[in-house]
Coordinates of C-alpha atoms in Angstrom, one line a residue:
M759 CA 93.5 132.3 109.9
A760 CA 97.0 132.8 108.6
P761 CA 98.4 136.3 108.4
N762 CA 100.4 135.3 105.3
L763 CA 98.6 134.0 102.3
P764 CA 99.8 132.8 98.9
S765 CA 99.5 135.5 96.2
N766 CA 99.6 135.7 92.4
P767 CA 102.7 136.6 90.4
K768 CA 101.5 140.0 89.3
G769 CA 100.9 141.2 92.8
L770 CA 97.2 141.5 92.3
S771 CA 94.8 140.5 95.1
S772 CA 92.7 137.4 94.6
T773 CA 90.0 135.7 96.5
T774 CA 90.5 132.2 98.1
P775 CA 87.7 129.6 98.5
D776 CA 87.4 130.8 102.0
G777 CA 86.4 134.3 100.8
L778 CA 89.7 135.7 102.0
V779 CA 91.7 138.2 100.0
A780 CA 95.3 137.2 99.3
P781 CA 97.8 140.0 99.7
P782 CA 100.3 141.0 97.0
A783 CA 103.2 138.6 96.5
A784 CA 105.8 141.0 97.8
K785 CA 104.1 141.0 101.2
V786 CA 104.7 137.3 101.8
Q787 CA 108.3 137.7 102.7
K788 CA 108.1 141.0 104.6
T789 CA 107.0 139.4 107.8
E790 CA 109.6 139.5 110.6
G791 CA 109.2 137.0 113.3
F792 CA 106.6 134.3 113.9
S793 CA 103.1 134.0 115.3
V794 CA 101.7 130.9 116.9
M795 CA 98.7 130.1 114.6
A796 CA 97.7 127.0 116.5
E797 CA 99.1 125.0 119.4
A798 CA 97.6 121.9 120.8
K799 CA 96.6 122.5 124.4
P800 CA 98.9 120.6 126.8
E801 CA 95.9 119.0 128.4
H802 CA 98.1 116.6 130.4
Y803 CA 100.8 119.1 131.3
H804 CA 99.8 119.4 134.9
A805 CA 100.4 122.5 136.9
G806 CA 100.6 122.2 140.7
N807 CA 98.2 119.5 141.9
K808 CA 95.8 119.6 138.9
L809 CA 94.6 116.2 137.7
T810 CA 93.5 115.0 134.3
I811 CA 90.3 112.9 134.9
L812 CA 89.0 110.9 131.9
V813 CA 85.3 110.1 132.1
D814 CA 83.5 107.4 129.9
M815 CA 80.0 108.2 128.7
D816 CA 77.9 105.0 128.0
N817 CA 76.7 103.4 131.3
T818 CA 79.0 105.8 133.2
L819 CA 77.8 109.3 132.5
C820 CA 74.9 108.4 130.3
D821 CA 72.2 105.8 131.0
W822 CA 72.9 103.6 128.0
E823 CA 71.1 100.7 129.7
G824 CA 67.8 102.6 130.1
A825 CA 68.0 103.7 126.4
F826 CA 68.6 100.2 125.3
E827 CA 65.7 98.7 127.2
A828 CA 63.2 101.4 125.9
C829 CA 64.3 101.0 122.3
M830 CA 64.3 97.2 122.5
K831 CA 60.8 97.1 123.8
A832 CA 59.6 99.4 121.1
K833 CA 61.4 97.8 118.1
F834 CA 61.6 94.1 119.1
P835 CA 58.9 93.3 121.7
E836 CA 59.1 89.6 120.8
V837 CA 62.6 89.5 122.4
A838 CA 62.6 88.9 126.1
L839 CA 64.6 91.6 127.9
V840 CA 67.5 90.8 130.1
P841 CA 67.1 93.1 133.1
A842 CA 70.1 95.3 134.1
E843 CA 70.6 93.5 137.4
G844 CA 70.9 90.2 135.4
R845 CA 73.6 91.4 133.0
L846 CA 76.8 89.3 133.1
N847 CA 78.8 90.7 130.2
W848 CA 79.9 94.2 129.2
D849 CA 79.1 93.2 125.6
I850 CA 75.3 93.0 125.9
S851 CA 75.0 90.8 122.8
K852 CA 76.5 88.0 124.9
D853 CA 73.7 88.2 127.4
Y854 CA 71.1 87.4 124.7
P855 CA 70.5 84.3 122.6
A856 CA 72.5 84.1 119.4
A857 CA 69.3 84.2 117.4
A858 CA 68.6 87.8 118.7
A859 CA 72.2 89.1 118.2
D860 CA 71.4 91.1 115.0
K861 CA 68.4 92.8 116.7
V862 CA 70.4 93.6 119.8
K863 CA 73.1 95.3 117.6
A864 CA 70.5 97.1 115.6
V865 CA 69.0 98.9 118.6
S866 CA 71.8 101.5 119.0
G867 CA 71.2 102.5 115.4
T868 CA 67.9 104.0 116.3
P869 CA 67.9 107.7 115.5
G870 CA 68.4 109.7 118.7
F871 CA 69.5 106.6 120.6
F872 CA 72.7 108.3 122.0
S873 CA 71.6 111.9 122.0
E874 CA 68.4 111.2 124.0
M875 CA 69.9 109.2 126.8
K876 CA 69.2 110.3 130.3
A877 CA 72.1 111.3 132.4
V878 CA 73.2 108.9 135.2
E879 CA 72.2 110.4 138.5
G880 CA 74.8 112.9 139.8
G881 CA 77.1 112.5 136.9
V882 CA 76.6 115.9 135.2
E883 CA 77.0 117.7 138.5
A884 CA 80.1 115.7 139.4
V885 CA 82.1 116.4 136.2
K886 CA 81.1 120.1 136.4
A887 CA 82.4 120.1 140.0
M888 CA 85.6 118.5 138.9
A889 CA 86.1 121.2 136.3
A890 CA 85.1 124.0 138.7
A891 CA 87.8 122.7 141.1
G892 CA 90.4 123.2 138.4
H893 CA 90.8 119.7 137.2
N894 CA 91.2 118.9 133.5
V895 CA 88.2 116.7 132.6
L896 CA 88.0 114.9 129.3
L897 CA 85.0 112.8 128.1
V898 CA 86.7 109.8 126.5
T899 CA 84.2 107.6 124.7
A900 CA 84.3 104.8 122.1
P901 CA 81.9 105.3 119.1
D902 CA 79.7 102.3 118.2
P903 CA 81.6 100.5 115.4
N904 CA 78.3 99.6 113.7
F905 CA 76.9 103.2 113.6
Y906 CA 80.1 105.2 113.8
T907 CA 78.9 108.4 112.1
Q908 CA 75.5 108.6 113.9
C909 CA 77.0 107.6 117.3
S910 CA 79.8 110.2 117.1
Q911 CA 77.4 113.0 116.1
E912 CA 74.8 112.2 118.7
K913 CA 77.4 112.0 121.5
Y914 CA 78.4 115.6 120.7
E915 CA 74.7 116.5 120.8
W916 CA 74.2 114.8 124.2
V917 CA 77.2 116.7 125.6
E918 CA 76.0 120.0 124.3
K919 CA 72.5 119.5 125.7
N920 CA 73.5 118.1 129.1
L921 CA 76.8 119.9 129.8
G922 CA 76.9 122.9 127.5
A923 CA 78.5 123.7 124.1
E924 CA 81.9 124.5 125.7
W925 CA 82.2 120.8 126.7
K926 CA 82.2 119.6 123.1
A927 CA 85.9 120.5 123.0
K928 CA 86.5 118.1 125.8
V929 CA 85.2 115.0 123.9
V930 CA 87.8 112.4 122.8
L931 CA 86.4 109.7 120.5
T932 CA 88.6 106.6 120.5
R933 CA 88.2 102.9 120.8
D934 CA 91.6 102.6 122.5
K935 CA 91.7 104.6 125.7
T936 CA 95.2 103.6 126.5
T937 CA 96.4 106.2 124.0
V938 CA 94.9 109.1 126.1
R939 CA 97.0 110.4 128.9
G940 CA 95.5 111.1 132.3
D941 CA 95.6 110.4 136.0
F942 CA 92.3 108.5 136.3
L943 CA 89.8 106.9 133.9
I944 CA 86.3 106.4 135.2
D945 CA 84.8 103.7 133.1
D946 CA 82.3 100.8 133.4
K947 CA 84.2 98.6 130.9
P948 CA 86.2 96.0 132.9
H949 CA 89.0 95.6 130.4
C950 CA 89.5 99.1 129.0
D951 CA 93.2 99.0 130.0
V952 CA 94.0 96.6 127.1
G953 CA 95.3 98.5 124.1
A954 CA 98.2 99.7 122.1
L955 CA 100.0 101.4 125.0
E956 CA 100.5 100.8 128.7
P957 CA 97.9 103.2 130.2
E958 CA 99.2 106.1 132.4
W959 CA 95.9 106.4 134.1
A960 CA 94.5 104.4 137.0
H961 CA 91.2 102.7 136.2
V962 CA 88.3 103.6 138.4
V963 CA 85.5 101.1 137.7
F964 CA 82.1 102.7 137.5
D965 CA 79.9 100.0 139.2
Q966 CA 77.8 97.8 137.0
T967 CA 76.7 94.1 137.5
Y968 CA 79.0 92.9 134.7
N969 CA 82.2 94.4 136.2
R970 CA 81.9 93.2 139.8
Q971 CA 84.9 90.8 139.3
K972 CA 87.2 93.7 138.4
G973 CA 89.5 94.8 141.3
G974 CA 90.9 98.2 142.1
K975 CA 89.2 101.5 142.8
R976 CA 85.4 101.5 142.3
L977 CA 82.9 104.3 142.0
S978 CA 79.4 103.2 143.0
S979 CA 77.9 106.7 143.2
W980 CA 79.0 110.0 141.5
A981 CA 78.5 111.7 144.9
A982 CA 81.6 109.8 146.1
W983 CA 84.0 110.9 143.4
K984 CA 86.2 113.1 145.6
D985 CA 86.7 110.3 148.2
V986 CA 87.3 107.6 145.6
L987 CA 89.9 109.7 143.7
G988 CA 91.5 110.8 146.9
V989 CA 91.1 114.5 146.2
K990 CA 89.3 117.5 147.7
A991 CA 87.4 120.1 145.8
E992 CA 89.9 122.8 146.6
L993 CA 92.6 120.9 144.7
D994 CA 94.3 119.4 147.7
C995 CA 95.3 116.4 145.6
A996 CA 96.9 113.2 147.0
V997 CA 97.9 112.3 143.4
S998 CA 99.6 114.7 141.1
R999 CA 102.1 114.1 138.3
N1000 CA 103.2 115.5 135.0
P1001 CA 103.6 113.0 132.3
R1002 CA 105.5 115.4 130.0
A1003 CA 107.7 116.7 132.8
S1004 CA 109.3 113.3 132.9
Q1005 CA 111.0 114.1 129.7
E1006 CA 114.7 114.7 129.9
N1007 CA 116.3 117.9 128.4
L1008 CA 115.6 117.6 124.7
Y1009 CA 118.4 119.9 123.7
P1010 CA 121.4 119.0 126.0
N1011 CA 123.7 120.8 123.5
G1012 CA 121.6 123.8 123.0
I1013 CA 119.0 124.4 120.2
N1014 CA 120.7 123.6 116.9
F1015 CA 119.1 122.2 113.8
S1016 CA 119.7 119.4 111.4
C1017 CA 117.8 119.9 108.1
V1018 CA 117.3 116.4 106.6
F1019 CA 115.8 115.5 103.3
P1020 CA 115.8 112.6 100.8
S1021 CA 116.5 113.3 97.1
F1022 CA 115.8 111.5 93.9
N1023 CA 116.8 113.4 90.7
Q1024 CA 115.2 116.9 90.1
E1025 CA 118.7 118.4 90.1
S1026 CA 117.6 122.0 89.4
I1027 CA 114.9 121.9 92.1
V1028 CA 117.3 120.5 94.7
R1029 CA 119.8 123.3 93.9
K1030 CA 117.2 126.0 94.8
T1031 CA 116.3 124.1 98.0
L1032 CA 119.9 124.3 99.1
A1033 CA 120.2 128.0 97.9
G1034 CA 117.2 128.8 100.2
L1035 CA 119.1 127.2 103.1
V1036 CA 122.2 129.3 102.3
K1037 CA 120.0 132.5 102.4
Q1038 CA 118.6 131.8 105.9
K1039 CA 118.7 135.0 108.0
I1040 CA 120.3 134.0 111.3
K1041 CA 120.3 136.5 114.1
S1042 CA 120.6 134.2 117.1
N1043 CA 123.4 132.1 118.4
F1044 CA 122.6 128.7 116.9
K1045 CA 124.1 126.3 114.3
F1046 CA 122.5 124.2 111.6
E1047 CA 123.6 121.5 109.2
V1048 CA 122.1 119.9 106.1
V1049 CA 121.9 116.2 105.4
I1050 CA 120.8 114.9 102.0
V1051 CA 120.1 111.2 101.5
D1052 CA 120.5 110.3 97.8
N1053 CA 117.9 107.6 96.8
N1054 CA 119.9 106.4 93.8
S1055 CA 119.6 109.6 91.7
T1056 CA 120.7 109.4 88.1
D1057 CA 121.4 113.1 87.7
D1058 CA 124.5 114.9 88.9
I1059 CA 124.0 114.9 92.7
D1060 CA 127.8 115.0 93.1
A1061 CA 128.0 118.3 91.3
I1062 CA 125.3 119.7 93.6
Y1063 CA 127.3 118.6 96.6
K1064 CA 130.5 120.1 95.4
K1065 CA 128.9 123.4 94.8
Y1066 CA 127.2 123.7 98.2
R1067 CA 129.6 121.9 100.5
T1068 CA 131.6 125.2 100.9
K1069 CA 128.4 127.2 101.5
L1070 CA 126.7 124.9 104.0
D1071 CA 127.6 122.4 106.7
L1072 CA 126.5 119.7 104.2
T1073 CA 126.5 115.9 104.3
L1074 CA 125.6 113.7 101.4
V1075 CA 124.6 110.1 102.1
Q1076 CA 124.5 107.9 99.0
R1077 CA 122.5 104.7 99.5
R1078 CA 123.1 101.3 98.1
K1079 CA 121.1 100.3 95.0
L1080 CA 117.4 100.2 95.9
A1081 CA 114.6 98.2 94.3
N1082 CA 112.3 101.1 95.1
T1083 CA 113.9 104.5 94.7
F1084 CA 110.9 106.1 96.5
S1085 CA 111.6 104.6 99.9
V1086 CA 111.1 107.9 101.6
P1087 CA 110.6 106.7 105.3
S1088 CA 113.8 104.7 105.3
A1089 CA 115.7 107.6 103.7
R1090 CA 114.4 110.0 106.4
N1091 CA 115.5 107.6 109.1
M1092 CA 118.9 107.1 107.5
G1093 CA 119.4 110.9 107.3
I1094 CA 118.3 111.5 110.9
Q1095 CA 120.7 108.8 112.1
Q1096 CA 123.5 110.9 110.6
A1097 CA 122.2 114.2 112.2
K1098 CA 124.5 115.7 114.8
Y1099 CA 122.1 118.2 116.3
D1100 CA 119.2 117.8 118.7
Y1101 CA 116.3 119.2 116.6
I1102 CA 115.4 117.9 113.2
I1103 CA 113.9 120.0 110.4
G1104 CA 112.3 117.4 108.2
M1105 CA 112.1 118.5 104.6
D1106 CA 111.5 117.4 101.1
S1107 CA 114.0 118.1 98.2
D1108 CA 111.6 120.5 96.5
V1109 CA 110.9 122.9 99.4
I1110 CA 112.5 126.4 99.8
L1111 CA 112.3 127.5 103.4
N1112 CA 111.2 131.0 104.3
E1113 CA 114.4 133.0 104.9
N1114 CA 113.3 133.4 108.6
F1115 CA 112.3 129.8 109.0
L1116 CA 115.2 128.7 111.2
E1117 CA 115.4 131.9 113.2
N1118 CA 111.7 131.8 113.9
M1119 CA 112.0 128.1 114.9
Y1120 CA 114.8 129.0 117.3
Q1121 CA 112.8 131.9 118.8
F1122 CA 109.8 129.7 119.3
L1123 CA 111.7 126.8 120.9
S1124 CA 113.7 129.1 123.1
S1125 CA 110.4 130.4 124.6
K1126 CA 109.4 126.9 125.7
P1127 CA 110.6 124.5 128.4
N1128 CA 113.4 122.3 127.2
N1129 CA 111.7 119.2 128.4
V1130 CA 108.4 119.7 126.5
P1131 CA 108.5 118.3 123.0
Y1132 CA 107.0 120.4 120.2
M1133 CA 106.3 119.2 116.7
V1134 CA 106.0 122.2 114.4
T1135 CA 104.8 122.9 110.9
A1136 CA 103.8 125.8 108.7
E1137 CA 101.9 126.7 105.5
R1138 CA 103.0 126.0 102.0
I1139 CA 103.1 128.4 99.1
F1140 CA 102.9 126.6 95.7
V1141 CA 105.3 128.1 93.1
C1142 CA 106.8 127.2 89.7
T1143 CA 110.6 127.7 89.6
E1144 CA 111.1 126.3 86.1
G1145 CA 113.6 128.5 84.3
C1146 CA 114.8 130.1 87.5
S1147 CA 118.3 129.4 88.7
D1148 CA 119.7 128.8 92.1
D1149 CA 122.4 131.4 91.4
K1150 CA 119.7 134.2 91.2
L1151 CA 118.3 133.0 94.6
L1152 CA 121.8 133.0 96.1
E1153 CA 122.2 136.6 95.0
D1154 CA 118.9 137.8 96.3
Y1155 CA 116.3 135.9 98.3
T1156 CA 113.5 138.2 97.1
E1157 CA 113.7 136.2 93.9
T1158 CA 111.1 134.0 95.6
E1159 CA 108.6 136.9 95.3
R1160 CA 108.8 136.6 91.5
Y1161 CA 108.2 132.9 91.3
P1162 CA 104.7 132.4 89.8
R1163 CA 102.1 131.3 92.3
I1164 CA 100.3 128.3 91.0
L1165 CA 97.3 126.0 91.3
S1166 CA 99.1 122.7 91.9
K1167 CA 97.7 119.2 91.3
A1168 CA 99.5 118.2 94.5
N1169 CA 97.3 120.8 96.2
Y1170 CA 94.1 119.8 94.5
F1171 CA 94.3 122.9 92.4
K1172 CA 93.5 125.1 95.4
P1173 CA 95.2 128.6 95.5
R1174 CA 96.0 128.1 99.1
D1175 CA 97.5 125.2 101.0
N1176 CA 94.6 122.7 101.2
R1177 CA 95.0 122.2 104.9
F1178 CA 94.1 125.9 105.4
S1179 CA 91.6 126.4 102.6
H1180 CA 89.2 123.6 103.9
G1181 CA 87.9 122.9 107.3
N1182 CA 89.0 124.4 110.6
I1183 CA 92.6 123.4 110.8
L1184 CA 93.5 125.7 113.6
E1185 CA 90.5 124.7 115.7
N1186 CA 91.1 121.0 114.9
V1187 CA 94.8 121.2 116.1
E1188 CA 93.9 123.1 119.2
K1189 CA 91.1 120.7 120.1
G1190 CA 93.0 117.6 119.2
W1191 CA 90.8 116.3 116.4
Q1192 CA 93.1 114.3 114.1
P1193 CA 95.9 117.0 114.5
W1194 CA 98.5 114.7 113.1
A1195 CA 96.8 114.8 109.7
Y1196 CA 98.1 118.3 109.0
F1197 CA 101.8 117.5 109.4
Y1198 CA 103.7 116.7 106.2
G1199 CA 107.3 115.5 106.0
M1200 CA 108.2 118.3 103.6
H1201 CA 108.5 120.7 106.6
T1202 CA 107.8 119.2 109.9
A1203 CA 110.2 119.9 112.8
F1204 CA 110.7 117.8 115.9
P1205 CA 113.2 116.8 118.6
K1206 CA 115.5 114.0 117.7
K1207 CA 115.1 112.3 121.1
I1208 CA 111.4 111.8 120.5
W1209 CA 112.1 110.3 117.0
E1210 CA 114.4 107.9 118.8
K1211 CA 111.8 107.1 121.4
I1212 CA 109.1 106.0 118.9
G1213 CA 111.6 104.2 116.7
G1214 CA 111.6 106.6 113.8
Y1215 CA 109.4 106.6 110.6
N1216 CA 107.6 103.4 109.9
E1217 CA 109.4 101.9 106.9
V1218 CA 106.5 99.7 105.8
Y1219 CA 105.1 102.7 103.9
D1220 CA 106.5 103.3 100.4
G1221 CA 106.2 107.0 100.7
W1222 CA 103.4 107.7 98.2
W1223 CA 100.9 110.4 99.2
G1224 CA 102.2 111.2 102.6
Y1225 CA 100.6 108.6 104.8
D1226 CA 104.1 107.8 106.2
D1227 CA 104.2 111.5 107.4
I1228 CA 100.8 111.2 109.1
H1229 CA 101.6 107.9 110.8
F1230 CA 104.8 109.5 112.0
A1231 CA 103.1 112.6 113.3
W1232 CA 100.5 110.4 115.0
E1233 CA 103.1 108.4 116.8
M1234 CA 105.1 111.5 117.8
T1235 CA 101.9 112.9 119.4
V1236 CA 100.4 109.8 120.9
K1237 CA 103.6 107.9 121.9
G1238 CA 106.1 110.7 122.1
G1239 CA 104.0 113.3 123.8
C1240 CA 104.6 116.0 121.2
L1241 CA 102.4 119.1 121.1
P1242 CA 101.4 119.7 117.5
T1243 CA 102.0 123.4 116.6
I1244 CA 101.5 125.6 113.5
L1245 CA 103.6 128.7 113.1
G1246 CA 102.8 131.8 111.0
G1247 CA 105.4 133.9 109.3
T1248 CA 107.3 130.7 108.7
E1249 CA 105.9 129.6 105.4
V1250 CA 107.7 127.4 102.8
F1251 CA 107.8 127.5 99.0
H1252 CA 106.8 124.2 97.5
Q1253 CA 108.3 123.9 94.0
E1254 CA 106.1 122.2 91.4
P1255 CA 107.9 119.4 89.6
Y1256 CA 108.8 120.2 86.0
G1257 CA 106.5 118.9 83.3
S1258 CA 103.5 118.8 85.5
Q1259 CA 101.5 121.3 83.4
W1260 CA 101.2 123.7 86.3
V1261 CA 98.3 126.2 86.2
P1262 CA 99.0 129.9 87.1
L1263 CA 97.0 131.3 90.0
G1264 CA 93.8 132.7 88.5
G1265 CA 94.1 130.2 85.6
V1266 CA 91.5 127.8 84.4
V1267 CA 91.6 124.2 85.5
D1268 CA 90.1 121.5 83.2
K1269 CA 88.0 119.8 85.8
L1270 CA 87.3 116.9 83.4
G1271 CA 90.9 116.0 83.3
T1272 CA 91.9 116.5 86.9
S1273 CA 91.1 113.0 88.3
N1274 CA 93.9 112.5 90.7
P1275 CA 95.4 109.1 91.4
R1276 CA 95.9 110.0 95.0
L1277 CA 92.1 110.0 95.4
N1278 CA 91.9 106.3 94.5
K1279 CA 92.0 104.9 98.0
K1280 CA 90.9 101.4 97.1
D1281 CA 94.2 100.6 95.3
N1282 CA 96.5 102.4 97.8
P1283 CA 97.8 100.0 100.5
N1284 CA 99.1 102.9 102.5
W1285 CA 95.6 104.2 102.9
Q1286 CA 94.4 101.0 104.4
R1287 CA 97.4 100.9 106.8
I1288 CA 96.8 104.4 108.1
C1289 CA 93.0 103.7 108.6
D1290 CA 93.8 100.5 110.4
T1291 CA 96.2 102.4 112.7
I1292 CA 94.4 105.6 113.6
E1293 CA 90.9 105.3 115.0
G1294 CA 88.4 107.5 113.2
Y1295 CA 90.9 108.6 110.5
A1296 CA 89.0 107.0 107.7
D1297 CA 85.7 108.8 108.4
W1298 CA 87.4 112.1 109.1
K1299 CA 89.5 112.0 105.9
T1300 CA 86.6 110.8 103.7
D1301 CA 84.6 113.9 104.6
Y1302 CA 87.8 116.0 104.1
Y1303 CA 88.4 114.6 100.6
Q1304 CA 84.8 114.9 99.5
K1305 CA 84.6 118.6 100.5
L1306 CA 88.1 119.3 99.2
A1307 CA 88.2 117.6 95.8
G1308 CA 84.7 116.6 94.8
D1309 CA 85.9 114.1 92.2
I1310 CA 87.0 111.4 94.7
V1311 CA 87.3 108.0 93.0
T1312 CA 86.6 105.6 95.8
L1313 CA 87.3 105.0 99.5

């Protein structure tokens, strides 16, 4: 995992929940340069004449029909079977009497229903031949909404048993296949091109009786895949394109940064955030500015501006009076609208950037094509800066090494950023399993042109508990084509708000008193919005919370 871990204030080693040993505090800031901890594979960034071929599973690669007939006979012998050749509807329940609808739906809930399906003749051999020829093959399948957990797990089991464990990384679970980029989608569903986006792929209909009215390319036998797709096994492709290469130059004026954050009170914390920007170690030829959006602060934001306007290229945007001073998404959009540079460093007002943060970001982006959008984040180190001044930080950045490392309620009292101390964040990002869930607005960097393309942050969110960040990262990835990336050696210090009864690293947490309102999902409208938006997010995050916190209130 990460080469740089949070450490305790005395410089003593400690053990994280992962069983990893955290290094002394002084070592955190000694790292020069960055490392790419995780970068989503550009599965659709074609090279040469390589194609991305999306393949459905049920009734395309797997014999769903045969499994249904066998289970129906065993469980409900009183219901007369509709033979496969008599099927008229993709939704099989429409082919049966209304009185049998519940039984028809219940069949796929039979344990082993999905994992024990037979493979459609020639299908396994065909997709392996596609991959062997150099094409990028993804298995794009929709989980059964009535048995989501069982279906998802068993589909992975089927893939491992029939194709091999390495193919599990090629599975994409979604009920909206328009959000997946590719050249072709081979699918039996006649209307799979209806969804949130205009599909980039061409639909190749896998022949079934209920899709005979669908026009376009049709695959009646897996043996004919090369002819139907118009390709040859040796990659002599008639169709080749690169969706991401259609992007224009994302940095027409060079790679320069606009650091943008909203602010509401917490004057002392904001001062140290700005001091950390003053102390950035810049070795390369780039510029950066800072844009603060004041969300109706009642403290002396003007004094902060006057102190730092001579030390930074600083803009202060003061908003009209708001009914909700925590309107974070709209504040972020307002600040980015004022930004003059092409790459945005999205921040919060309580984050102190690693002194190498901007330099590392520049070096990373400089090593990449200027038409490929990257969305970048890093790990957080939780600290308490109460009683520490921004003047000390301005004198010496190593002051950050003396900030007490803490167990923060915002971090579920984990000694390490919870995204890293639970689950397989790096593997999840690389394989594309809910990668946007790891990108928080407190330090997420992205091209301004892609922010413009998706229409900015969704302002329906009120900002509480970060779901606006996740929605934004999802749209940047799905609609904007960004490659989610996590950098090492580029950590940030997250200052604990004053008066929060912070617990020093190694301290004792009163578990009976740690019920966290952010775990109460039932009363959080933002939770419902994000779950309605992102397919599979609710189940994934439920598992995450339960393993992470243990004292979850309700979902």
